[in-house]
């Protein structure tokens, strides 16, 4: 369909209230001109899903057609790619200027806030794998992070069906389109509730548009007529022309526009104040042109075709010759039908007077079988996979762990680009959350969220975490990003070489494994407590406040470890520009540890410490007493309390 006029192709210049006309013309034009893309997507979905994809609701017959694909290498490859790449959880980390202590502290909290958003919206638990799978099948996976309605106070993530998001090919040629279109159907009731809750006139227009769409939908969605009531919705974004003003945060007359329309009305028409679209796109392979990538199914089209062809040939061979044939002399009394009916024996007439002869042959040559069998591994190798990883077993002839590791490494390297793309996608998603949170805070005063942390919930609000300048990168704790098995191997090695102590070993081993986590919590609680105290003192808003100093506990502090820890933290904080007052708190803390340590060693005399501790504790700390170890030689974990009273505090 050609557009009616040049003007109507620029919907973002249309008068308010009339955008829907232009936008529907464009939507139809784009869907039609890019029908090849939809065809390709349908084909690749069928390659992956086999028979099930034939039930796509655009097919009015809606009958289930079983798969005819004997060896679905596309599906094997996509599943392995998803399993290998998306088991990782590359959490983005916000970093601020090294010399600016306040910003660094805020950036750390911002990281926690975004981690909380990822958790709330199930980015790793659900969406990453699905978007990853989409990228394997159709080349690109798309996650939309958006507000459900203009007044929403919480960002919301949803997976976009790739087939419903479009760019104009000419606009997107160099990879930076200025317009994006999301064309889909929405339940009429939901659309009314979302866009016209108090506007009966608009609600009627939505309902009417649903009826207008019905005839088209009847053709496309045979069943939807009877059971659902849906309306076609086109959502579009136009990015502002003044890119520099957005980069520098300058006030300007913004030409960005965001519209949501149905056939008969505009539902949303607002300034799009951002310099990007609200979607994070993950490509399997980056495209030569445009913004949508190439997927595994497309890469394996040729192999899958050849595989199907060979399966058919072999199958035909078995049908024709799978039984064998009878050489039946002309004029013999042997009735061939007795043998050939309902079997795949064949009759061949031969010279009269000879004996009948049964002959069995190979239905196809050995080389043909071998060629067919090689196609699978060849196809997997094409996308950098071995049969081993696809079937989760060792290949014949490879027995040593080292060789297996090597094969795994090769695959990891082959998926290196995809792993990197996945990390960038996570950063992209994190930036979308920051974009919306900043917007919500500006509009509604603030944004706050509860962030689950080890053993509790932390409430963080935007005004406590916003940083003017930051960069985002993937969290550097590489060990924690490994799979459980690989992590165990790595920490085992470090532990065996004496490069990691027992407690740290447990801490790393436990990441992500719930059953041992509780045990590790108990063992590492002291150390976490020390870390938290140091952190709190370095972060204290007002270090001169007497409450800012948190003294080490004589009961739970592991002196030697804590002192070394504090010294390291002190050095790092000093080089990062931490204010003097906060540094002093940690220095005082180190001195207090020294004092505690000296007392501990001074008190382990022959008179014993059991009685004085009990006496000292009984009145003041009833709750703590049962937790104390039995009297005797004291370890650093539980030094005696000086009976003389509270510890000197240097602050
Ligand atoms: Zn602008």
XYZ file of C-alpha atoms and ligand atoms in Angstrom:
652
model
C 0.000 0.000 0.000
C 1.406 3.369 -0.964
C 1.106 6.212 1.477
C -1.513 8.752 0.446
C 0.845 11.714 0.643
C 4.372 12.538 1.573
C 3.121 14.460 4.575
C 1.256 11.579 6.105
C 4.486 9.621 6.380
C 5.640 12.060 9.041
C 3.225 11.357 11.830
C 5.246 13.328 14.369
C 4.339 16.549 12.554
C 0.606 15.860 12.620
C -1.844 18.068 14.552
C -2.847 16.867 17.984
C -5.869 14.574 17.789
C -5.211 13.453 14.214
C -2.123 11.320 14.635
C -4.037 8.053 14.432
C -4.859 8.517 10.740
C -1.236 9.021 9.724
C 0.058 6.396 12.081
C -2.279 3.665 10.871
C -1.314 4.409 7.276
C 2.355 4.071 8.235
C 1.765 0.957 10.286
C 0.026 -0.731 7.367
C 2.743 0.392 4.989
C 5.562 -0.856 7.190
C 3.911 -4.162 7.962
C 3.326 -4.728 4.286
C 6.709 -3.575 3.024
C 8.396 -5.730 5.635
C 6.255 -8.789 5.165
C 9.468 -10.631 4.252
C 10.678 -10.116 7.823
C 7.490 -11.616 9.235
C 7.805 -14.527 6.803
C 11.381 -15.093 7.897
C 10.371 -14.947 11.568
C 7.538 -17.424 11.025
C 9.896 -19.758 9.191
C 12.542 -19.603 11.926
C 9.945 -20.123 14.622
C 8.774 -23.199 12.760
C 12.332 -24.473 12.484
C 12.636 -24.189 16.230
C 9.186 -25.212 17.375
C 8.434 -27.851 14.740
C 4.766 -28.704 14.458
C 3.619 -26.429 17.236
C 4.561 -23.306 15.315
C 2.171 -24.320 12.541
C -0.647 -23.544 14.924
C 0.301 -19.859 14.746
C -3.013 -18.047 15.023
C -2.577 -16.324 11.671
C -3.406 -19.718 10.208
C -7.162 -19.921 10.211
C -7.226 -23.718 10.278
C -5.666 -23.864 13.770
C -5.035 -27.554 13.431
C -2.040 -29.169 15.008
C 0.429 -30.507 12.551
C 3.057 -32.859 13.892
C 6.660 -32.029 13.184
C 8.293 -33.742 10.217
C 11.748 -32.833 11.392
C 13.588 -35.915 12.599
C 16.673 -34.152 13.935
C 15.978 -30.608 15.014
C 19.501 -29.194 15.086
C 18.204 -25.622 15.303
C 16.403 -26.338 18.509
C 19.378 -28.200 19.976
C 21.674 -25.321 19.132
C 19.336 -22.630 20.486
C 18.777 -24.534 23.732
C 22.502 -24.988 24.256
C 23.217 -21.325 23.487
C 20.573 -20.257 26.016
C 21.834 -22.690 28.642
C 25.452 -21.620 28.235
C 25.139 -17.867 27.960
C 22.097 -17.067 30.098
C 23.015 -19.061 33.169
C 25.166 -16.058 34.046
C 23.828 -13.020 35.858
C 26.054 -10.142 34.839
C 24.864 -7.456 37.227
C 25.621 -3.911 36.099
C 27.567 -1.767 38.528
C 27.520 2.036 38.669
C 30.816 3.807 39.186
C 31.362 7.452 40.022
C 34.372 9.725 39.881
C 37.190 8.133 41.876
C 38.014 11.326 43.727
C 34.422 12.061 44.773
C 33.591 10.092 47.901
C 29.981 11.258 48.092
C 29.267 10.238 44.507
C 31.007 6.915 44.939
C 28.865 6.167 47.960
C 25.736 7.111 46.040
C 26.809 5.061 43.046
C 27.116 2.006 45.291
C 23.573 2.551 46.519
C 22.398 3.148 42.966
C 23.849 -0.240 42.067
C 21.834 -1.766 44.915
C 18.678 0.062 43.859
C 18.963 -1.225 40.295
C 19.773 -4.698 41.578
C 16.509 -4.458 43.491
C 14.647 -3.426 40.330
C 16.150 -6.383 38.432
C 14.960 -8.626 41.223
C 11.445 -7.138 41.382
C 10.928 -7.315 37.637
C 12.539 -10.787 37.310
C 15.144 -9.693 34.775
C 17.455 -12.641 35.460
C 14.850 -15.018 36.823
C 12.648 -14.856 33.761
C 13.226 -12.320 30.996
C 16.914 -12.800 30.229
C 16.407 -16.417 29.203
C 13.308 -15.686 27.110
C 14.854 -12.701 25.376
C 17.986 -14.809 24.850
C 15.919 -17.570 23.294
C 14.210 -15.063 20.987
C 17.626 -13.830 19.904
C 18.653 -17.386 19.046
C 15.493 -18.114 17.075
C 14.692 -14.878 15.262
C 17.981 -13.036 15.600
C 16.847 -10.435 18.109
C 15.197 -10.497 21.519
C 13.464 -7.360 22.753
C 12.665 -6.285 26.305
C 10.540 -3.196 26.750
C 10.976 -1.292 30.015
C 8.163 1.176 30.222
C 5.474 2.772 32.357
C 2.173 0.924 32.101
C 0.386 4.245 31.896
C 1.580 7.832 31.804
C 1.002 8.231 35.549
C 2.597 4.953 36.653
C 5.005 5.246 39.508
C 6.861 2.008 38.808
C 8.731 0.914 35.682
C 7.595 -2.359 34.200
C 9.404 -4.918 32.023
C 7.734 -6.912 29.278
C 9.019 -9.165 26.531
C 8.056 -7.861 23.117
C 7.167 -10.315 20.396
C 9.844 -9.537 17.827
C 7.277 -9.748 15.058
C 5.357 -6.803 16.523
C 8.169 -4.240 16.596
C 9.172 -2.408 13.446
C 11.487 0.223 12.096
C 11.437 1.709 8.631
C 14.336 0.042 6.816
C 15.505 3.326 5.324
C 15.379 5.017 8.743
C 17.317 2.233 10.435
C 19.922 1.621 7.755
C 22.873 2.877 9.790
C 21.611 1.405 13.032
C 20.225 4.586 14.588
C 16.567 4.923 13.565
C 14.682 8.019 14.720
C 11.311 6.232 14.820
C 10.161 2.961 16.305
C 6.766 1.259 16.016
C 5.112 -1.321 18.224
C 2.046 -2.768 16.511
C -0.081 -5.196 18.495
C -3.580 -5.956 19.674
C -4.796 -5.258 23.201
C -7.909 -6.476 24.944
C -10.599 -3.778 24.562
C -11.485 -3.798 28.264
C -7.859 -3.425 29.277
C -7.320 -0.627 26.750
C -10.357 1.281 28.045
C -9.210 0.892 31.636
C -5.686 1.988 30.820
C -6.283 4.865 28.418
C -9.797 6.140 29.091
C -10.781 5.319 32.677
C -12.777 8.554 33.093
C -13.475 9.436 29.487
C -16.613 7.760 28.153
C -16.277 9.376 24.735
C -12.747 8.051 24.253
C -13.781 4.676 25.659
C -16.495 4.467 22.975
C -13.938 5.278 20.287
C -11.718 2.449 21.539
C -14.656 0.015 21.493
C -15.655 1.180 18.011
C -12.079 0.763 16.751
C -12.169 -2.761 18.103
C -15.290 -3.437 16.031
C -13.683 -1.860 12.947
C -10.677 -4.051 13.426
C -12.870 -7.091 13.835
C -13.228 -7.828 10.109
C -9.470 -7.776 9.675
C -8.974 -9.787 12.810
C -11.518 -12.345 11.648
C -9.224 -13.149 8.766
C -6.118 -13.165 10.883
C -7.315 -14.640 14.135
C -10.133 -16.945 13.258
C -10.888 -17.878 16.824
C -10.489 -14.543 18.477
C -13.853 -13.308 17.280
C -15.852 -15.567 19.459
C -13.803 -15.602 22.603
C -12.031 -12.280 22.879
C -12.554 -8.636 22.094
C -9.371 -7.014 20.932
C -8.340 -3.774 19.336
C -5.263 -2.974 17.263
C -2.984 -0.489 18.996
C -0.070 1.287 17.351
C 2.540 2.844 19.591
C 5.252 5.012 18.121
C 8.233 6.992 19.275
C 10.034 9.788 17.493
C 13.383 10.908 18.894
C 14.085 14.595 19.285
C 16.147 16.240 16.539
C 18.325 18.130 18.989
C 20.665 15.349 20.115
C 23.200 17.715 21.579
C 20.682 19.328 23.940
C 19.833 15.868 25.298
C 23.485 14.915 25.697
C 24.205 18.065 27.653
C 20.895 18.179 29.513
C 20.050 21.641 28.165
C 16.559 23.122 28.150
C 15.146 23.198 24.631
C 11.965 22.973 22.622
C 11.820 19.172 22.445
C 10.642 17.633 19.180
C 10.549 14.082 20.538
C 7.057 12.586 20.460
C 5.378 9.474 21.793
C 1.917 8.411 20.623
C -0.387 5.487 21.237
C -3.358 5.269 18.905
C -6.220 3.027 17.886
C -7.788 3.227 14.443
C -10.310 5.882 15.458
C -8.567 7.921 18.160
C -5.334 9.120 19.741
C -4.905 7.644 23.217
C -1.561 9.055 24.293
C 0.234 11.995 22.735
C 3.139 13.402 24.699
C 6.621 14.808 24.374
C 9.213 12.033 24.337
C 11.832 13.650 26.492
C 14.429 10.873 26.218
C 17.184 10.385 23.679
C 16.485 6.680 23.267
C 13.634 4.196 22.831
C 12.324 2.278 25.864
C 13.591 -1.072 24.587
C 16.725 -3.134 25.092
C 17.505 -5.238 22.030
C 19.707 -8.310 22.235
C 21.033 -9.575 18.897
C 22.585 -13.011 18.397
C 24.794 -11.620 15.644
C 24.938 -7.917 14.978
C 23.277 -6.958 11.680
C 25.092 -5.547 8.658
C 22.284 -3.072 8.231
C 19.420 -1.963 10.431
C 19.073 -2.841 14.113
C 17.821 -6.428 14.082
C 20.383 -9.241 14.082
C 20.752 -12.702 12.614
C 19.847 -15.782 14.658
C 20.889 -19.383 14.914
C 17.904 -20.660 12.925
C 18.805 -18.458 9.983
C 22.436 -19.576 10.151
C 21.302 -23.206 10.122
C 18.663 -22.901 7.393
C 20.882 -24.654 4.844
C 21.819 -27.443 7.224
C 18.267 -28.015 8.327
C 17.110 -28.115 4.700
C 19.814 -30.604 3.786
C 19.063 -32.620 6.911
C 15.389 -32.853 5.985
C 16.252 -33.732 2.392
C 18.612 -36.500 3.449
C 16.140 -37.836 5.985
C 13.595 -38.008 3.197
C 16.000 -39.793 0.829
C 16.946 -42.348 3.429
C 13.337 -42.756 4.377
C 12.360 -43.294 0.728
C 15.201 -45.793 0.309
C 13.888 -47.767 3.239
C 10.379 -47.569 1.887
C 11.408 -48.875 -1.540
C 14.071 -51.361 -0.582
C 13.893 -51.712 3.164
C 12.575 -55.277 2.872
C 14.280 -56.497 -0.277
C 12.973 -58.032 -3.467
C 11.960 -61.337 -4.921
C 13.326 -62.568 -8.201
C 10.235 -64.398 -9.355
C 10.569 -66.532 -12.537
C 7.983 -65.736 -15.180
C 5.365 -68.466 -15.166
C 6.132 -69.633 -11.621
C 3.267 -70.506 -9.303
C 4.551 -68.149 -6.678
C 1.992 -65.397 -6.100
C 4.081 -62.336 -5.435
C 1.258 -60.448 -3.701
C 1.497 -62.915 -0.828
C 4.856 -61.322 -0.062
C 4.552 -57.775 -1.307
C 1.162 -56.768 0.073
C 1.514 -54.589 3.220
C 5.295 -55.005 3.167
C 7.974 -53.194 1.278
C 9.168 -56.272 -0.583
C 9.214 -55.811 -4.331
C 8.814 -58.346 -7.100
C 11.178 -58.576 -10.059
C 10.406 -61.032 -12.816
C 13.257 -63.125 -14.106
C 13.903 -65.922 -16.578
C 11.424 -68.815 -16.591
C 12.562 -72.089 -15.146
C 14.861 -70.643 -12.449
C 14.154 -70.892 -8.738
C 12.592 -67.919 -6.996
C 15.210 -65.892 -5.143
C 14.983 -63.535 -2.170
C 17.428 -60.674 -2.296
C 18.052 -58.079 0.419
C 20.152 -54.999 -0.289
C 21.206 -51.888 1.605
C 18.400 -49.354 1.099
C 20.967 -46.577 0.741
C 24.760 -46.623 0.613
C 26.790 -46.451 3.870
C 28.212 -43.131 2.728
C 24.713 -41.704 2.539
C 23.989 -42.636 6.129
C 27.300 -41.160 7.192
C 26.649 -37.922 5.332
C 23.270 -37.606 6.981
C 24.769 -38.265 10.402
C 27.565 -35.754 9.884
C 25.148 -32.995 9.053
C 24.044 -32.623 12.676
C 27.510 -32.134 14.192
C 28.517 -29.972 11.218
C 25.513 -27.735 11.794
C 26.277 -27.428 15.490
C 29.917 -26.659 14.714
C 28.696 -23.907 12.432
C 27.389 -22.054 15.486
C 30.337 -23.042 17.642
C 28.888 -26.004 19.504
C 30.033 -29.572 19.907
C 27.795 -32.598 20.081
C 29.125 -32.992 23.641
C 27.593 -29.828 24.961
C 24.318 -30.358 23.161
C 23.863 -33.844 24.543
C 25.591 -33.135 27.854
C 27.946 -36.056 27.395
C 31.560 -36.742 26.679
C 32.545 -37.334 23.054
C 34.125 -40.696 22.267
C 37.869 -40.716 22.797
C 37.964 -37.723 25.116
C 38.338 -38.789 28.678
C 40.552 -36.396 30.532
C 39.138 -33.441 32.351
C 41.710 -31.194 30.754
C 40.542 -32.061 27.247
C 36.946 -31.476 28.258
C 37.856 -28.098 29.681
C 39.574 -27.230 26.442
C 36.482 -28.063 24.418
C 34.401 -26.007 26.782
C 36.836 -23.116 26.453
C 36.594 -23.190 22.679
C 32.830 -22.961 22.944
C 33.034 -20.238 25.519
C 35.265 -18.310 23.197
C 32.899 -18.904 20.326
C 30.076 -17.579 22.472
C 32.326 -14.787 23.695
C 30.644 -12.270 21.440
C 27.204 -13.403 22.579
C 28.302 -13.261 26.218
C 29.557 -9.747 25.657
C 26.329 -8.764 23.886
C 24.365 -10.161 26.834
C 26.402 -8.042 29.273
C 25.783 -4.958 27.170
C 22.096 -5.799 27.101
C 22.040 -5.969 30.920
C 23.682 -2.544 31.047
C 21.103 -1.294 28.571
C 18.269 -2.612 30.756
C 19.823 -1.005 33.848
C 20.021 2.333 32.039
C 16.348 2.076 31.120
C 15.461 1.644 34.792
C 17.573 4.666 35.712
C 15.884 6.655 32.940
C 12.411 5.855 34.259
C 13.261 6.209 37.926
C 14.739 9.636 37.267
C 11.594 10.553 35.329
C 9.248 9.284 38.062
C 11.224 11.066 40.769
C 11.035 14.318 38.806
C 7.309 13.961 38.252
C 6.166 12.612 41.612
C 8.798 14.005 43.976
C 10.816 10.862 44.626
C 11.132 7.189 43.864
C 11.790 4.613 46.515
C 12.062 0.866 46.437
C 12.709 -1.944 48.847
C 15.862 -3.783 47.939
C 16.289 -7.341 49.211
C 19.724 -7.784 50.733
C 21.253 -10.764 52.461
C 18.929 -11.418 55.350
C 16.785 -8.279 55.093
C 15.287 -5.493 53.097
C 16.801 -2.075 52.521
C 14.707 0.909 51.532
C 16.455 3.163 49.056
C 15.139 6.291 47.439
C 16.294 8.119 44.347
C 17.240 11.272 46.192
C 19.782 9.263 48.206
C 21.336 7.555 45.233
C 21.200 9.929 42.272
C 24.613 10.754 40.871
C 25.236 13.351 38.197
C 28.032 11.557 36.414
C 28.574 7.855 36.378
C 29.586 5.028 34.134
C 28.070 1.570 34.124
C 30.024 -1.630 33.721
C 29.537 -5.258 34.600
C 30.319 -6.254 38.173
C 33.927 -7.215 38.496
C 33.550 -10.105 40.922
C 34.332 -12.574 38.190
C 34.248 -15.616 40.453
C 30.622 -15.124 41.302
C 29.665 -14.986 37.661
C 30.886 -18.482 36.932
C 28.559 -21.449 36.905
C 28.454 -23.352 40.230
C 30.656 -26.180 38.928
C 33.241 -23.881 37.393
C 33.227 -21.719 40.508
C 33.856 -24.732 42.717
C 36.799 -25.722 40.537
C 38.221 -22.205 40.649
C 37.894 -21.747 44.415
C 39.197 -25.288 45.011
C 42.326 -24.343 43.103
C 42.770 -21.088 45.020
C 42.193 -22.839 48.338
C 44.598 -25.680 47.507
C 47.328 -23.178 46.633
C 46.759 -21.392 49.918
C 45.609 -18.240 48.163
C 42.232 -18.270 49.855
C 41.363 -18.943 53.492
C 38.717 -21.385 54.626
C 35.990 -18.891 55.385
C 36.394 -17.032 52.132
C 36.387 -20.383 50.368
C 32.997 -21.180 51.893
C 31.683 -17.761 51.047
C 32.515 -18.103 47.356
C 31.457 -21.695 47.181
C 28.070 -20.783 48.513
C 27.043 -18.100 46.078
C 23.715 -19.166 44.682
C 23.519 -22.526 46.447
C 20.772 -22.215 49.001
C 21.454 -25.350 51.030
C 24.915 -24.391 52.155
C 24.106 -20.725 52.348
C 22.659 -20.866 55.868
C 25.755 -22.576 57.212
C 27.981 -20.054 55.525
C 25.926 -17.213 56.936
C 26.709 -18.427 60.425
C 30.400 -18.818 59.749
C 30.875 -15.582 57.906
C 28.506 -13.484 60.003
C 31.356 -12.008 62.049
C 33.170 -10.925 58.979
C 30.125 -9.496 57.322
C 29.446 -7.565 60.513
C 32.954 -6.141 60.455
C 32.541 -5.163 56.807
C 29.222 -3.525 57.511
C 30.616 -1.522 60.434
C 33.569 -0.295 58.412
C 31.278 0.568 55.541
C 28.880 2.471 57.806
C 31.685 4.531 59.313
C 33.201 5.380 55.947
C 29.745 6.319 54.680
C 28.620 8.319 57.720
C 27.071 11.619 56.645
C 28.358 13.386 59.745
C 31.487 11.719 61.136
C 31.602 14.166 64.052
C 28.311 12.787 65.361
C 29.216 10.534 68.356
C 26.849 7.886 66.971
C 28.895 7.647 63.797
C 31.513 5.580 65.568
C 30.628 1.900 65.900
C 33.091 0.209 68.269
C 34.309 -3.335 67.588
C 32.562 -5.942 69.666
C 34.826 -7.818 72.080
C 32.549 -10.864 71.690
C 32.277 -11.268 67.974
C 35.233 -9.563 66.402
C 37.929 -11.717 64.839
C 40.753 -9.347 65.771
C 43.541 -10.296 63.401
C 41.334 -10.531 60.373
C 39.348 -7.419 61.223
C 42.434 -5.326 61.753
C 43.920 -6.308 58.399
C 40.559 -5.714 56.783
C 40.218 -2.263 58.317
C 43.740 -1.337 57.236
C 42.981 -2.346 53.660
C 39.680 -0.498 53.608
C 41.372 2.552 55.103
C 44.020 2.625 52.390
C 41.453 2.201 49.653
C 39.128 4.859 51.074
C 42.016 7.273 51.485
C 43.042 6.898 47.862
C 39.399 7.325 46.784
C 39.101 10.717 48.423
C 37.163 9.743 51.542
C 36.737 12.730 53.897
C 39.191 12.995 56.769
C 36.515 12.655 59.468
C 35.393 9.271 58.167
C 38.959 8.038 57.819
C 39.583 8.988 61.422
C 36.693 6.788 62.566
C 38.358 3.758 60.990
C 41.750 4.693 62.441
C 40.145 4.859 65.884
C 38.577 1.515 65.228
C 41.977 -0.042 64.466
C 43.369 1.394 67.712
C 40.431 -0.074 69.621
C 41.083 -3.463 68.099
C 44.669 -3.181 69.267
C 43.503 -2.366 72.769
C 41.064 -5.254 72.785
C 43.714 -7.617 71.539
C 46.146 -6.579 74.237
C 43.549 -7.023 76.939
C 42.673 -10.418 75.591
C 46.258 -11.629 75.743
C 46.831 -10.001 79.138
C 43.834 -11.695 80.748
C 44.584 -15.271 79.829
C 46.521 -15.689 83.046
C 46.408 -18.656 85.464
C 43.474 -17.199 87.403
C 41.192 -18.005 84.466
C 38.510 -15.837 83.070
C 35.335 -17.828 83.492
C 34.037 -16.272 86.678
C 34.791 -12.619 85.977
C 33.131 -12.793 82.557
C 29.995 -14.319 83.934
C 29.867 -11.715 86.682
C 30.507 -8.905 84.290
C 27.923 -10.086 81.818
C 25.108 -11.156 84.023
C 23.638 -7.755 84.841
C 24.287 -5.870 81.631
C 23.975 -8.348 78.808
C 21.646 -11.144 79.759
C 20.936 -12.089 76.180
C 24.530 -12.533 75.219
C 25.667 -14.748 78.032
C 24.296 -18.084 76.758
C 26.107 -17.605 73.486
C 29.511 -17.362 75.094
C 31.888 -20.277 74.911
C 32.761 -22.267 77.982
C 35.526 -20.839 80.141
C 38.970 -21.875 79.140
C 41.620 -20.789 76.677
C 40.071 -18.043 74.643
C 40.267 -17.851 70.906
C 40.181 -14.580 69.059
C 36.485 -15.089 68.402
C 35.519 -14.514 72.025
C 37.956 -12.516 74.031
C 37.180 -11.791 77.638
C 35.481 -8.603 78.593
C 37.463 -6.370 80.814
C 35.693 -6.375 84.131
C 36.705 -2.786 84.611
C 33.976 -1.346 82.425
C 33.516 -0.138 78.858
C 36.354 0.081 76.431
C 38.158 3.316 75.808
C 36.865 4.954 72.719
C 39.412 7.058 70.963
C 37.015 9.190 68.999
Zn 14.435 17.127 22.812
